[in-house]
Tab-separated table of C-alpha atoms in Angstrom:
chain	number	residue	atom	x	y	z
A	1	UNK	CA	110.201	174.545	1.019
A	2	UNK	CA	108.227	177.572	2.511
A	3	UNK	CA	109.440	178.479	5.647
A	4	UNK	CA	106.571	179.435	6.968
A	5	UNK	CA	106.872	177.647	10.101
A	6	UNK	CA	109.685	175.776	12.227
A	7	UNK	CA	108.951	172.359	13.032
A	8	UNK	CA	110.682	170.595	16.245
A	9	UNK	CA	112.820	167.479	14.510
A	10	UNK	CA	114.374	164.936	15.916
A	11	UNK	CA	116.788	162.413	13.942
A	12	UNK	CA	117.144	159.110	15.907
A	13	UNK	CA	120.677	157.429	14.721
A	14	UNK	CA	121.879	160.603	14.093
A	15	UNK	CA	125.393	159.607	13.952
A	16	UNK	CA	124.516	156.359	11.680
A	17	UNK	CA	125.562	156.712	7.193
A	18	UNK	CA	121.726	157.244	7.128
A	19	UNK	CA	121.522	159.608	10.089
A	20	UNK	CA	123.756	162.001	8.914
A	21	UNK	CA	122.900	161.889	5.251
A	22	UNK	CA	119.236	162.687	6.855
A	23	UNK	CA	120.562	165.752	9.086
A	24	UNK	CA	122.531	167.090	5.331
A	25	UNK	CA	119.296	166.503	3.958
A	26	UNK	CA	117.253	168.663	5.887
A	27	UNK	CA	119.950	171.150	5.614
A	28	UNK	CA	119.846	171.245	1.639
A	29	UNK	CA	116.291	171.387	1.460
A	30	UNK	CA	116.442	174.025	3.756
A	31	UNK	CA	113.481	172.053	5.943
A	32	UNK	CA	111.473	174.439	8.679
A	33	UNK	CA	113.227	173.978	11.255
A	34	UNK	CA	112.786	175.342	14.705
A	35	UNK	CA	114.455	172.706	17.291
A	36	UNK	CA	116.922	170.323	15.835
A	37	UNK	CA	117.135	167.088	18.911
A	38	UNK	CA	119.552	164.548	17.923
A	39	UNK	CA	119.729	161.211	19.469
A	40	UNK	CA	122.031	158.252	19.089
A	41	UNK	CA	122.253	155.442	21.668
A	42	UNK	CA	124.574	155.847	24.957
A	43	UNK	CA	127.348	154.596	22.639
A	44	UNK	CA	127.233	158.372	20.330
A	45	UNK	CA	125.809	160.072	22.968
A	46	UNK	CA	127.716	163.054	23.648
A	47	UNK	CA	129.217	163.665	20.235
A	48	UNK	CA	128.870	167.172	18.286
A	49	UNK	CA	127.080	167.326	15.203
A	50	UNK	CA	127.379	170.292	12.803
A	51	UNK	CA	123.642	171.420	11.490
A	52	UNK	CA	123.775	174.959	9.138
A	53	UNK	CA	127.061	176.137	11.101
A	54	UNK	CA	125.468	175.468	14.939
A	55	UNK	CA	127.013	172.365	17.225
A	56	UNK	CA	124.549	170.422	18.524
A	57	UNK	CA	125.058	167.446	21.381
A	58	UNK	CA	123.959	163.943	20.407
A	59	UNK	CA	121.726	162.755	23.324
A	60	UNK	CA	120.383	159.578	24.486
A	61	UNK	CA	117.478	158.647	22.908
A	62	UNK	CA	114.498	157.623	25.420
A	63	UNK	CA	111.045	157.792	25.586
A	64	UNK	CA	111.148	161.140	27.018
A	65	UNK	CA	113.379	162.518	24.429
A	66	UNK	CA	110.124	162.851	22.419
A	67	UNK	CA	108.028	165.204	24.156
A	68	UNK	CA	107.269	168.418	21.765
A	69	UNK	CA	108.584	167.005	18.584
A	70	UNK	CA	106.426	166.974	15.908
A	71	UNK	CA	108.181	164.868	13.289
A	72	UNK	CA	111.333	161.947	14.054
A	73	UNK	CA	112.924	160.529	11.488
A	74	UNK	CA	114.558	157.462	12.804
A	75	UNK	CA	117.287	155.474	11.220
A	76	UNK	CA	119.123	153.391	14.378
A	77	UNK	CA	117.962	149.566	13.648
A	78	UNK	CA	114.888	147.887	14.564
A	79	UNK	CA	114.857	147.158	17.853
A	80	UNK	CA	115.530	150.990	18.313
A	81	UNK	CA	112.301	151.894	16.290
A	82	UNK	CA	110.412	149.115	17.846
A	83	UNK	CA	110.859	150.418	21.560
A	84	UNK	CA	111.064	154.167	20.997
A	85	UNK	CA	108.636	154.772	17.346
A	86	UNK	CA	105.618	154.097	19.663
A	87	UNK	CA	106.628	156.319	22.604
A	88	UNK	CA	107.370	159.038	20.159
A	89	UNK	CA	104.179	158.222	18.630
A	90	UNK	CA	102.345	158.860	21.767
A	91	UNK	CA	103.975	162.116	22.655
A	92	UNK	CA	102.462	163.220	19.581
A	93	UNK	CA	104.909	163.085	16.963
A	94	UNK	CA	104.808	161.603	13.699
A	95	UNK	CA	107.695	159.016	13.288
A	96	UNK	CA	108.986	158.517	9.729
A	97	UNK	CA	111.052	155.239	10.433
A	98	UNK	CA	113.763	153.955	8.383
A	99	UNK	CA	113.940	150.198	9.042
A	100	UNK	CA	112.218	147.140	8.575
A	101	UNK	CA	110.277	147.255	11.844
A	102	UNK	CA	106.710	148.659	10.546
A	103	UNK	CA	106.874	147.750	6.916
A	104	UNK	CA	104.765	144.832	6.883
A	105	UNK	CA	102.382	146.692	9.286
A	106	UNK	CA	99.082	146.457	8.359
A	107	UNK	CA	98.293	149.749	10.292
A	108	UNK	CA	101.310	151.620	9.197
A	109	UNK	CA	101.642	152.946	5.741
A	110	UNK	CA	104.497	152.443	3.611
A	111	UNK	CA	105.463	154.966	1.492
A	112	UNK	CA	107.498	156.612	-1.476
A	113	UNK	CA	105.745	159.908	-2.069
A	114	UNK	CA	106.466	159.561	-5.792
A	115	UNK	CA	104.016	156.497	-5.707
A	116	UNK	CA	101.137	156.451	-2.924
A	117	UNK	CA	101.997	159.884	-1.326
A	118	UNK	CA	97.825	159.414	-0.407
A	119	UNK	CA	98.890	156.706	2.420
A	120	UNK	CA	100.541	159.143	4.512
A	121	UNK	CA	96.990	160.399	5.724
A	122	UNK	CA	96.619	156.659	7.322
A	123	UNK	CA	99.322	157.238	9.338
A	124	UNK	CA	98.479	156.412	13.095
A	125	UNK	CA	101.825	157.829	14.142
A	126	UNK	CA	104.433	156.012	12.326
A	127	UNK	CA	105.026	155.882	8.759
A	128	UNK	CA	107.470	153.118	7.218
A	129	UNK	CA	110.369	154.079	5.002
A	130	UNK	CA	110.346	150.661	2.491
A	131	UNK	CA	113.933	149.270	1.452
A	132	UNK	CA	116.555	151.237	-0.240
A	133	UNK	CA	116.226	148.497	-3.343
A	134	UNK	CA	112.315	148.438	-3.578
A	135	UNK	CA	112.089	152.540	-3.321
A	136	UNK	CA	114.007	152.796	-6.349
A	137	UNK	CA	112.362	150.311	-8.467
A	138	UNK	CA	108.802	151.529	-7.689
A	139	UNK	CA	109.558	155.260	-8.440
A	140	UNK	CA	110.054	153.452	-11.895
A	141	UNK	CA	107.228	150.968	-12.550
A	142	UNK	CA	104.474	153.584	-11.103
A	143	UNK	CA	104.014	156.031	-13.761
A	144	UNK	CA	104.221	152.436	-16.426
A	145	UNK	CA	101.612	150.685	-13.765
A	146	UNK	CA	99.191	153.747	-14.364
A	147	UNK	CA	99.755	154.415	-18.124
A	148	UNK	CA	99.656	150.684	-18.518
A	149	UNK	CA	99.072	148.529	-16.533
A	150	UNK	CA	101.316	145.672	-14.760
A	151	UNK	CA	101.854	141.809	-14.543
A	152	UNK	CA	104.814	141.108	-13.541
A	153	UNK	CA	107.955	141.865	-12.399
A	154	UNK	CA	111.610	140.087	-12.128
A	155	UNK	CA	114.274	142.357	-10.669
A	156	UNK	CA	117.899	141.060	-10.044
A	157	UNK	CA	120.138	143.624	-7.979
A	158	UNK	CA	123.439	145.115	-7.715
A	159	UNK	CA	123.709	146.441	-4.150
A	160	UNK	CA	126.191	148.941	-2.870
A	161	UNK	CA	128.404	147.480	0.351
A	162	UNK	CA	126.938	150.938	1.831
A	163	UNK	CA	123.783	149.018	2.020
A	164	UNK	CA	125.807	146.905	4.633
A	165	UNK	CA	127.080	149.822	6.906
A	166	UNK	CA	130.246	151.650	7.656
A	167	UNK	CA	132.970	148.432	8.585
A	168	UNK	CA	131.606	146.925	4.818
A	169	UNK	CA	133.204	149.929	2.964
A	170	UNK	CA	135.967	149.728	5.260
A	171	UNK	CA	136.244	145.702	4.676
A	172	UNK	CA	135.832	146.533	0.983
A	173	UNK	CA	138.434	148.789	0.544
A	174	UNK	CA	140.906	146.992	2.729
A	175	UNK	CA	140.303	143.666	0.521
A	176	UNK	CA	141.063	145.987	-2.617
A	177	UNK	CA	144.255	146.824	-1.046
A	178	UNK	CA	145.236	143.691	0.228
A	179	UNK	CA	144.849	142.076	-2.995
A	180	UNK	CA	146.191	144.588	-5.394
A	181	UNK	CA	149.325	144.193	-2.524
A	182	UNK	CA	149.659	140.295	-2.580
A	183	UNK	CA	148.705	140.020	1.084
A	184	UNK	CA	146.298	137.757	3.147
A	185	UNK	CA	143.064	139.136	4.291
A	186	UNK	CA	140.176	137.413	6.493
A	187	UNK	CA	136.665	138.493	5.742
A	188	UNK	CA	134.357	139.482	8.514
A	189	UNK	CA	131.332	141.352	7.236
A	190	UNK	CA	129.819	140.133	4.149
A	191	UNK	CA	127.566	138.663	3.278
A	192	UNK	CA	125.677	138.907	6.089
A	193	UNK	CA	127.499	139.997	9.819
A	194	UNK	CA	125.981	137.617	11.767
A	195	UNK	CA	126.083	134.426	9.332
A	196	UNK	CA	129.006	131.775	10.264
A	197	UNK	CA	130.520	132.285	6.228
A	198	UNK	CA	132.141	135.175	5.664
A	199	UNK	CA	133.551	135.929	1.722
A	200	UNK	CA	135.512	138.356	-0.355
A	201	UNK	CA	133.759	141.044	-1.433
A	202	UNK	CA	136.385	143.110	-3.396
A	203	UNK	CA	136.389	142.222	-7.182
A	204	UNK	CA	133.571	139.850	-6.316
A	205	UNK	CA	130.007	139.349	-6.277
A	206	UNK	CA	127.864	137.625	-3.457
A	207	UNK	CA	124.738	136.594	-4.552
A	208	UNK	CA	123.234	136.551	-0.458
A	209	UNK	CA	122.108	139.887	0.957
A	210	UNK	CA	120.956	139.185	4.443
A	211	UNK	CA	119.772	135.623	5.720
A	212	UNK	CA	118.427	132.875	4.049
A	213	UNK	CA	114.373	132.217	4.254
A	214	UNK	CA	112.997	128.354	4.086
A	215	UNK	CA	111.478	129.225	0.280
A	216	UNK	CA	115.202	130.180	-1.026
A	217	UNK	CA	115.070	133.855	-1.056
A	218	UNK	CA	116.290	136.102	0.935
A	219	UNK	CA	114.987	138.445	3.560
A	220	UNK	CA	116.072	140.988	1.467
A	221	UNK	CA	114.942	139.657	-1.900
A	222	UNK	CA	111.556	138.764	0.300
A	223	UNK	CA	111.031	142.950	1.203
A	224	UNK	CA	111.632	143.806	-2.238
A	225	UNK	CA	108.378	141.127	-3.269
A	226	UNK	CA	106.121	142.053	-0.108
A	227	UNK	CA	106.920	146.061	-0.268
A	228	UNK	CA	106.184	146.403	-4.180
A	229	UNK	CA	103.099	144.620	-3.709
A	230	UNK	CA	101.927	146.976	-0.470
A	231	UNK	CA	103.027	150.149	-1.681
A	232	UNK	CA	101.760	149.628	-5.720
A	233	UNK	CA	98.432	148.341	-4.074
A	234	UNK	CA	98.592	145.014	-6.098
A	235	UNK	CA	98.968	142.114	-4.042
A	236	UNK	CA	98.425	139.842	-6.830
A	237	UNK	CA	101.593	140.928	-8.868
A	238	UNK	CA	103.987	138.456	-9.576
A	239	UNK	CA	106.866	139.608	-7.849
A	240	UNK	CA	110.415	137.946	-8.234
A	241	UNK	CA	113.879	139.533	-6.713
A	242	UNK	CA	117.390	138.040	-6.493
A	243	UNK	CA	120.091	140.488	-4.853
A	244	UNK	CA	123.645	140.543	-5.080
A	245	UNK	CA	126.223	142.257	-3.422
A	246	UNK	CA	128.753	144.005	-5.527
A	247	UNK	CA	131.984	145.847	-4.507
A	248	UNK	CA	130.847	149.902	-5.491
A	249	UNK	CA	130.600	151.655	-2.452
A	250	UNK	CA	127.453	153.827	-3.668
A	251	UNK	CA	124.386	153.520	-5.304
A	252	UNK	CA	121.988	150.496	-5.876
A	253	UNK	CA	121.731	149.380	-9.563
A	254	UNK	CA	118.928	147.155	-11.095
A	255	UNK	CA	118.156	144.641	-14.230
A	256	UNK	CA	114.229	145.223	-13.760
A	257	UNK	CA	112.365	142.781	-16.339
A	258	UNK	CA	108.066	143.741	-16.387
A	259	UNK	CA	105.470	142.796	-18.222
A	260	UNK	CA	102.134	145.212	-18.736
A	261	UNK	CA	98.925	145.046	-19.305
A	262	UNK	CA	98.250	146.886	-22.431
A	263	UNK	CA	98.813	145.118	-26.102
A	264	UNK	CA	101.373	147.175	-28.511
A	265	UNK	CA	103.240	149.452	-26.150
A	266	UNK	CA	106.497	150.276	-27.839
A	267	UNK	CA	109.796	151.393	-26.079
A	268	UNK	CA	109.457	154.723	-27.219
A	269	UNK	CA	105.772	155.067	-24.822
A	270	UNK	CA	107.959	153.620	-22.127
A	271	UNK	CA	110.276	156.279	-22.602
A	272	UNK	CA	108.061	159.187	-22.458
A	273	UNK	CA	106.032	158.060	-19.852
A	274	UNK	CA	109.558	158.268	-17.336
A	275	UNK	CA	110.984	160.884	-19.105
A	276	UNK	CA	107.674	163.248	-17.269
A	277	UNK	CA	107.745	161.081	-14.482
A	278	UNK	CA	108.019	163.251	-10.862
A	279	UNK	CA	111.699	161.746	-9.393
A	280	UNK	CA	113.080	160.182	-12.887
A	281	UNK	CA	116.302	161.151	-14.973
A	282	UNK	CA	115.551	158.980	-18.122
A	283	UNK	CA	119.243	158.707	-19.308
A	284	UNK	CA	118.728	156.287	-22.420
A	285	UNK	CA	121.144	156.703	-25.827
A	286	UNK	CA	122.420	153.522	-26.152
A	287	UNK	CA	124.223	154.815	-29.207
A	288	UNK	CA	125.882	157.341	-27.367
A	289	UNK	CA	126.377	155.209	-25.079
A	290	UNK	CA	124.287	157.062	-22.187
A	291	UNK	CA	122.731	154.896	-19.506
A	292	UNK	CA	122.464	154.808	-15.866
A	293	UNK	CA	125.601	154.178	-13.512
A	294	UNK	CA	126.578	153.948	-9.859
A	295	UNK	CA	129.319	156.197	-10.162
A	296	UNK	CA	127.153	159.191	-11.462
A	297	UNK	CA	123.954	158.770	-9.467
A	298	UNK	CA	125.832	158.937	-5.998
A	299	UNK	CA	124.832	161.847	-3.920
A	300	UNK	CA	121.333	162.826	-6.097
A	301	UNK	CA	118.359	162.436	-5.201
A	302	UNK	CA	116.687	160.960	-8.545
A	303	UNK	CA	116.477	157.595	-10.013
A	304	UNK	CA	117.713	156.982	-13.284
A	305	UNK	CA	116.034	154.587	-15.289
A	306	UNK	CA	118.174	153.454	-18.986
A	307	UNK	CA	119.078	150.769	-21.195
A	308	UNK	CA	114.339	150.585	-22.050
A	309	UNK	CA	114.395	147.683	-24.291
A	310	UNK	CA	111.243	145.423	-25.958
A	311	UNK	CA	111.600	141.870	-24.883
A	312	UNK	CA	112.190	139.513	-27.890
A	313	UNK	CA	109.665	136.983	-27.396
A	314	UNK	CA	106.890	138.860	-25.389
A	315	UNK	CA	105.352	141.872	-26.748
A	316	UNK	CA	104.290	142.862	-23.392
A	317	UNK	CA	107.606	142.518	-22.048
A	318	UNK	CA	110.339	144.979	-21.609
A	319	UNK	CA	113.865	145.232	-19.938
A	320	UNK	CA	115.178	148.709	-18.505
A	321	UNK	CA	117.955	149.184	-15.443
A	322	UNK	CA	117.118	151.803	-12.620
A	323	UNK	CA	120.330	153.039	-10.127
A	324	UNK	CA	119.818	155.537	-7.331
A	325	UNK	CA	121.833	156.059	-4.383
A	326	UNK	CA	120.987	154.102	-1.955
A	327	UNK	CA	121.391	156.382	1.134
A	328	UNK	CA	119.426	158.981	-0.551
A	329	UNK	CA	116.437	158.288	-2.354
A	330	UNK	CA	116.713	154.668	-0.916
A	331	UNK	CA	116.650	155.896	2.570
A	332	UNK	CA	117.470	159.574	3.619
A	333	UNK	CA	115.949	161.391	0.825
A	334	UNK	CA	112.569	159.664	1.150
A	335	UNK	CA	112.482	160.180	4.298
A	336	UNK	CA	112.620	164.058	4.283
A	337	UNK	CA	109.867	163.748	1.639
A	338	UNK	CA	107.492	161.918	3.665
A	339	UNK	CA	108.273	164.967	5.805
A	340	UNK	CA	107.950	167.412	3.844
A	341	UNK	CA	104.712	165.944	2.582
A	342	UNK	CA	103.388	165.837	5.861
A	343	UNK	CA	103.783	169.389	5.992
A	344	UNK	CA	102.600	170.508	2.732
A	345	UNK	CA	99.126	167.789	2.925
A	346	UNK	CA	98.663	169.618	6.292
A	347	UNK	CA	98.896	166.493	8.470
A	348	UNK	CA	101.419	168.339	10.688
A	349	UNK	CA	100.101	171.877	11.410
């Protein structure tokens, strides 16, 4: 970016996996900056953060905190953005907030700037960052939805234990050990902290990520149905998620099944169309074996979309698998674009 202008920033959860992957952000994309406020609860508070070689001091956030920031990227839970988005909001900054507080919002827009970047003009104050799992998969379906129209889609995930927080990798990686050593282990994060049932994650998969709903799903499978629908501006689309917790400690991968609208589409249309897409890495040779993986998408900001097959029984249905990183472009990463999008539309002057 242009820096034509500083802005005054303030990251809320700055000492958070999102938080600081949002303050390395901002330093990468070398984002106008002109006052850098970090804020934490009374916890971090008082910790030094490095931004482009200068310490700053983590402060407490409250409602005051806010006065002459024009942008705050929050990332510090729910109940954080609940409180504090609002009083930010009414200090006059525009609050780009990272949890699940405002999604479902009719009054606040959610958005991935690849797919409705137009919604951040409705902003009355806060704009919603959706889930790390649904960003991904709608930076892939949009450019098919507008070439071709869309049904339908059924998505089952492999989630990153990153998703989960800090003490997940750690529980992770001290299960790995443990088992490789012979020894006893106890879980205590996964699948969901505050459940009763606690399993093995390492060399497992646990098909619960978050709490249970009365229909079956999940409230994490349930965001992934009600985002896609909001952001994609089809609230009739069928919409089906299951997601599972795997033991890779970055990136988000996905089996994505759709169906469009158009008759005769062929793979190779598919291919093209998210080949020129604006955020996609189409990386799709099945004979050279090339596709998609965890392990290479970590720490980039695309989404990689592979593996584009025809269905065998529905000519308007096709298979492909989409991975990002899942602190990035599922959280940090899109929300320095809505930021920087605010600044280039000219919604903060």
């Amino acid at each position: 970016m242009e820096n034509v202008k500083g802005y005054h920033v303030a990251v809320v959860g700055a000492t958070g996996a999102v938080g600081e992957k949002m303050l390395s952000t901002l330093e990468k994309r070398n984002f106008p900056i002109s006052k850098l406020t970090l804020l934490s609860s009374e916890r971090s508070a008082g910790k030094k953060l490095l931004f482009k070689g200068e310490e700053h001091v983590v402060q407490v956030a409250k409602p005051e905190s806010f006065e002459g920031v024009d942008i705050a990227l929050f990332s510090a839970g729910g109940s954080v953005s609940k409180q504090l988005a609002p009083e930010a909001a009414k200090r006059g900054a525009i609050c780009v907030d990272n949890t699940s507080a405002f999604r479902m919002d009719p009054e606040v827009p959610l958005v991935v700037p690849e797919v409705n970047e137009a919604d951040i003009h409705q902003h009355k104050g806060i704009i919603a960052n959706p889930n790390c799992s649904t960003i991904q998969m709608v930076v892939a379906l949009e450019p098919i939805r507008k070439a071709l129209g869309l049904n339908k889609v059924i998505v089952s995930t492999y989630q990153a234990v990153s998703g989960a927080g800090a003490m997940a990798i750690k529980e992770m990686k001290e299960q790995s050990q443990a088992i490789l050593n012979g020894e006893a282990f106890t879980p205590e994060i996964l699948p969901c902290g505050a459940d009763k049932k606690h399993y093995q994650i390492a060399f497992n998969a646990i098909p619960q990520i978050d709490k249970f709903t009365e229909n079956g799903f999940t409230f994490e499978e349930m965001k992934m149905i009600n985002e896609t629908k909001k952001i994609m501006h089809i609230p009739e689309l069928s919409v089906a998620a299951t997601c599972v917790r795997i033991p890779v400690e970055y990136g988000h991968s996905e089996s994505v099944y759709i169906e469009v609208e158009k008759e005769g589409v062929t793979v190779q249309e598919l291919k093209d169309l998210l080949a020129s897409a604006e955020g996609i890495i189409l990386e799709d040779q099945p004979e050279e074996q090339v596709y998609p993986m965890a392990s290479t998408a970590a720490g980039k900001f695309e989404t990689f979309v592979g593996r584009i097959r025809k269905d065998l029984d529905n000519d308007k249905g096709f298979h492909m698998w989409i991975v990002s990183d899942n602190l990035l472009k599922g959280a940090a990463w899109n929300s320095v674009q809505i930021a920087e999008r605010l600044i280039s539309l000219g919604i903060v002057k």
